[in-house]
Structure formats: structure tokens, C-alpha cells
Tab-separated table of C-alpha atoms in Angstrom:
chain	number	residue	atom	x	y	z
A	1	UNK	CA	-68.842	-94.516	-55.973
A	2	UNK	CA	-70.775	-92.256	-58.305
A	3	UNK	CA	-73.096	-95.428	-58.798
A	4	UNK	CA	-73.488	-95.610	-55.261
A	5	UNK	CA	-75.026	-92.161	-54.621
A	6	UNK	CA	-77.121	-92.582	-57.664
A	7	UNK	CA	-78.671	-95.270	-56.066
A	8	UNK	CA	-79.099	-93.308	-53.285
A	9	UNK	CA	-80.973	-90.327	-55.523
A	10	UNK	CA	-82.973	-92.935	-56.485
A	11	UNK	CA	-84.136	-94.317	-53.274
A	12	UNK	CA	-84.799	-90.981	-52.400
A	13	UNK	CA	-86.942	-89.843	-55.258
A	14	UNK	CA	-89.272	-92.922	-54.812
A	15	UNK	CA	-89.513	-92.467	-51.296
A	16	UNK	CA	-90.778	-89.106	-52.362
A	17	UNK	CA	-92.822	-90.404	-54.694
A	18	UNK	CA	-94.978	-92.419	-51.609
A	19	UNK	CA	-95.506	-88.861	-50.231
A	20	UNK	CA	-98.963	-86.778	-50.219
A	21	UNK	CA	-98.221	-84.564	-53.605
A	22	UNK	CA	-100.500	-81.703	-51.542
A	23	UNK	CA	-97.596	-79.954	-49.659
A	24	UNK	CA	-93.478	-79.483	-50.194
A	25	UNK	CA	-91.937	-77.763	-47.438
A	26	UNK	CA	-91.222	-73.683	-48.440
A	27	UNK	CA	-89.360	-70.763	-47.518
A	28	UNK	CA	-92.028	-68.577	-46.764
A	29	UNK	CA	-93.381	-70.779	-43.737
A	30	UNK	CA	-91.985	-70.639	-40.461
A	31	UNK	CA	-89.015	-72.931	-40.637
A	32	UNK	CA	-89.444	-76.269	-38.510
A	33	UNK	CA	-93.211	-75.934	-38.292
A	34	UNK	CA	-94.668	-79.008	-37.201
A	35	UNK	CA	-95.860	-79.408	-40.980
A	36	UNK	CA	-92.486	-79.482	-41.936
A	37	UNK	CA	-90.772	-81.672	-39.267
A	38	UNK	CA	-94.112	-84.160	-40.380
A	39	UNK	CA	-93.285	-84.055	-43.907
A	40	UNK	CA	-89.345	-84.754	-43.137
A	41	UNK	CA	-90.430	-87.758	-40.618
A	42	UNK	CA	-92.861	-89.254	-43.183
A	43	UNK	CA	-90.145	-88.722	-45.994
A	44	UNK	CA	-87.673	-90.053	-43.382
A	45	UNK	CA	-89.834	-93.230	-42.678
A	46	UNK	CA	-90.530	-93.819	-46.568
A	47	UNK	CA	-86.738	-93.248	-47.273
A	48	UNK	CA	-85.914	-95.736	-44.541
A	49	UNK	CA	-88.345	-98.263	-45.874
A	50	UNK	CA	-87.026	-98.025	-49.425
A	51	UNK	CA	-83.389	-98.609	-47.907
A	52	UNK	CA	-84.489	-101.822	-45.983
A	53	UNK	CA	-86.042	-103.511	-48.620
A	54	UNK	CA	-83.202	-102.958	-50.898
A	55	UNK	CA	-80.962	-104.153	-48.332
A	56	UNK	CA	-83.223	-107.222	-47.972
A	57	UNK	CA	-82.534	-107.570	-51.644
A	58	UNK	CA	-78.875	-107.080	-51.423
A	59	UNK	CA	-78.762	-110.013	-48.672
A	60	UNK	CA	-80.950	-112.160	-50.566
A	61	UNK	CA	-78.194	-112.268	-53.397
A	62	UNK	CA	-75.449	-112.698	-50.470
A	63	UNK	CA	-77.152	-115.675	-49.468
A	64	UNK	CA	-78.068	-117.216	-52.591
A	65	UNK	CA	-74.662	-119.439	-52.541
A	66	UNK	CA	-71.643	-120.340	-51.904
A	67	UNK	CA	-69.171	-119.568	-55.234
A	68	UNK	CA	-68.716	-122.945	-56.742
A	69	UNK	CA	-67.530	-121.871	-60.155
A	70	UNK	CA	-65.089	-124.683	-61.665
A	71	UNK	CA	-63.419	-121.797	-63.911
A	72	UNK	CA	-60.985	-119.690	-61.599
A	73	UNK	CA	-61.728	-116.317	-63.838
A	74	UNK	CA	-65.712	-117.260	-63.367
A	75	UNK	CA	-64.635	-117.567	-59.731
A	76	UNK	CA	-62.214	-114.111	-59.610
A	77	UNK	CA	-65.899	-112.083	-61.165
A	78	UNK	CA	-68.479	-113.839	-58.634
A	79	UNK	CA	-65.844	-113.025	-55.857
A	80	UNK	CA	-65.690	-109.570	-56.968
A	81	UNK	CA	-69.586	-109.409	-57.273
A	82	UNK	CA	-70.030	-110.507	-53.837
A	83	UNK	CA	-67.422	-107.773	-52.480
A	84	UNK	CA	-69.430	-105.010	-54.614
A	85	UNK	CA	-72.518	-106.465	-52.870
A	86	UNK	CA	-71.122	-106.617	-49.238
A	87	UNK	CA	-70.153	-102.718	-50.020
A	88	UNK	CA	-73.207	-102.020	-50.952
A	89	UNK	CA	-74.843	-103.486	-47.819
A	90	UNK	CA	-72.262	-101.630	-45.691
A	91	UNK	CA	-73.531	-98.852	-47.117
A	92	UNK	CA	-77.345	-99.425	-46.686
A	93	UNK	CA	-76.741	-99.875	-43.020
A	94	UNK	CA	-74.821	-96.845	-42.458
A	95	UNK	CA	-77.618	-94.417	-44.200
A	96	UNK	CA	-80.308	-96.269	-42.595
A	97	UNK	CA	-78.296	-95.222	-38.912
A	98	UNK	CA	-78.302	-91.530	-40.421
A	99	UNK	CA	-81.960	-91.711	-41.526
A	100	UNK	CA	-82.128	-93.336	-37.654
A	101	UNK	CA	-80.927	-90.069	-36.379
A	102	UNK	CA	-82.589	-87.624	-38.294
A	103	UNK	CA	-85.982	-89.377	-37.022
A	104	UNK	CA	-83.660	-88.908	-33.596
A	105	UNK	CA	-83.841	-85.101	-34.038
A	106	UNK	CA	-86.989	-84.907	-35.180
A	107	UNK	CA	-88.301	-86.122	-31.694
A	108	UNK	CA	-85.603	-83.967	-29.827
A	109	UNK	CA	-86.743	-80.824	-32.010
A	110	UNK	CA	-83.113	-80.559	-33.323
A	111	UNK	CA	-83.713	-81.306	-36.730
A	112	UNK	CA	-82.904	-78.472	-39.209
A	113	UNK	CA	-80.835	-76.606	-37.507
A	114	UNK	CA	-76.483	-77.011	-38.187
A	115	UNK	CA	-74.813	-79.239	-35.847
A	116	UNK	CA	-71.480	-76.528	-36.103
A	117	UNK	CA	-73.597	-73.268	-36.387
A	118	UNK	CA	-76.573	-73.404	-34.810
A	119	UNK	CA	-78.105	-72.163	-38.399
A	120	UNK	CA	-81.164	-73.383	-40.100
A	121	UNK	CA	-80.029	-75.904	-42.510
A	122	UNK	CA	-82.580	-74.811	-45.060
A	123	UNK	CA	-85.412	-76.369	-46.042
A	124	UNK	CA	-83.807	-76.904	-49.912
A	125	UNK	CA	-81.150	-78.827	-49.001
A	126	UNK	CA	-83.561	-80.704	-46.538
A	127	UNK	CA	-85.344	-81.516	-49.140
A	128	UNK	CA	-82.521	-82.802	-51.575
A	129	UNK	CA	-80.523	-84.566	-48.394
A	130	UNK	CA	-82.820	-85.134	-45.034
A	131	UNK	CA	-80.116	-86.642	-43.403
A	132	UNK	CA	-77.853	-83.364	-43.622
A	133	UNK	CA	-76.589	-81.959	-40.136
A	134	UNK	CA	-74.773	-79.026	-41.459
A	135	UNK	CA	-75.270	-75.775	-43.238
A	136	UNK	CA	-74.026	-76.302	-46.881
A	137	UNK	CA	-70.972	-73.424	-45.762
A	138	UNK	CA	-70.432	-75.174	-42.806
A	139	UNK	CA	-70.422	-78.860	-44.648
A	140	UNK	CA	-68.009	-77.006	-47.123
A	141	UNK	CA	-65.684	-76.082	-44.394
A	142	UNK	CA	-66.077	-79.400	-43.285
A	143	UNK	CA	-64.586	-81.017	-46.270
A	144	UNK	CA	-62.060	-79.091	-46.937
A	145	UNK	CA	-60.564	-79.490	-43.350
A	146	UNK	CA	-60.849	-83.250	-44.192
A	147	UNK	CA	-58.931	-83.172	-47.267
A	148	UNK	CA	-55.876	-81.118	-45.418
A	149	UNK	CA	-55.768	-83.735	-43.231
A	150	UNK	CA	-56.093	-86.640	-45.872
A	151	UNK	CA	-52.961	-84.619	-47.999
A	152	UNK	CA	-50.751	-84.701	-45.085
């Protein structure tokens, strides 16, 4: 799992990478300026792009082949390489439906603001997670609500 989200960081910084280097997102600006909600959507669309063509990569390895491995413990570690990669798409398509409806909120001028509270997000934790719909308090709250309910 930690793999996973490092992958994720990953994607992320090199869709930040593609971005004009002229202008970050700060503080001191009025929050969800229409600078700011372009430099999420572009980040957004480079993010997205990133995603897809590892995707394309992960389903380019899915469809290489059937496993045809004579040896049954050559077999047991292609089978498990195939269920890592079928994860890993699973996982590709559900961030590229939350990049989807961040690029939603953008357009409905939602974007930024805490699905629970109503509060700015912040543009710091914008910029380390565009996808977030929730104050880091709230997303806190969140969890641990989450875990009661896993422990019972």
C-alpha cells in the first residue's frame, strides 16, 4: 500500500513538473481566484494525463499473455504479478474518477471549499492533494469515525 501512494506522489510531482514554474498558488491571494482554480485545472489535467498513460502501461502488461509457465511456482509468481497489476489498475481508475470530479468542481465553483464544513480547504493541502474534499480537521474526524466503525 505504501508503494501505491508513492506512486501516486510521483505522478503528482511530474504532473507538476509540466506546469508553468511562474506562479504556485499562495496564502496571501484571494483564495479560489480564477488564477488559482486555473492552476488546479491545469495541474488537474496534467495529473490526469500522467494517470492514463500509466494505466495504458499497466494494461499493456495485462494483455501481454496468457500465463503459460510449465513450472507451477513460475506460475503461483506471474499469477500474483498479474493480481498486483489488476490492483494497481483498480486503483488508476478510481483516482482518475476523483481527479474527474475535482475538474467537476472546478466548473461548478465548488472546488476548495470542505464538503462537511463549508471551510476553505487551503491552498497547501491543495497543492500536496488536489483531489481533497475536506478540511484536514474535518478529513481527521473523518477517519477516525471510520476506524470505530471498522473496530466494531
Amino acid at each position: 500500500m505504501a508503494t501505491a501512494m508513492h506512486d501516486d506522489i510521483d505522478v503528482l510531482a511530474k504532473a507538476k513538473r509540466a506546469l508553468p514554474a511562474d506562479y504556485t498558488p499562495s496564502e496571501d491571494e484571494e483564495y479560489m481566484s480564477a488564477r488559482q482554480l486555473n492552476y488546479f485545472r491545469v495541474l488537474l489535467l496534467e495529473w490526469k494525463k500522467s494517470v492514463v498513460a500509466a494505466a495504458e502501461g499497466t494494461l499493456q502488461n495485462l494483455q501481454d499473455g496468457p500465463i503459460r509457465e510449465p513450472d507451477l511456482n513460475d506460475r503461483a509468481s506471474s499469477e500474483t504479478d498479474w493480481g498486483i497489476e489488476l490492483r494497481t489498475r483498480d486503483r488508476q481508475r478510481k483516482l482518475i474518477a476523483k481527479i474527474d470530479s475535482a475538474m467537476r468542481r472546478i466548473d461548478e465553483g465548488e472546488y476548495g471549499w470542505c464538503d462537511v464544513t463549508g471551510d476553505p480547504i487551503g491552498i497547501n493541502r491543495l497543492i500536496a492533494r488536489p483531489i481533497a474534499t475536506m478540511t484536514v480537521e474535518a478529513q481527521q474526524a473523518h477517519e477516525r469515525r471510520e476506524k470505530i466503525s471498522r473496530d466494531d
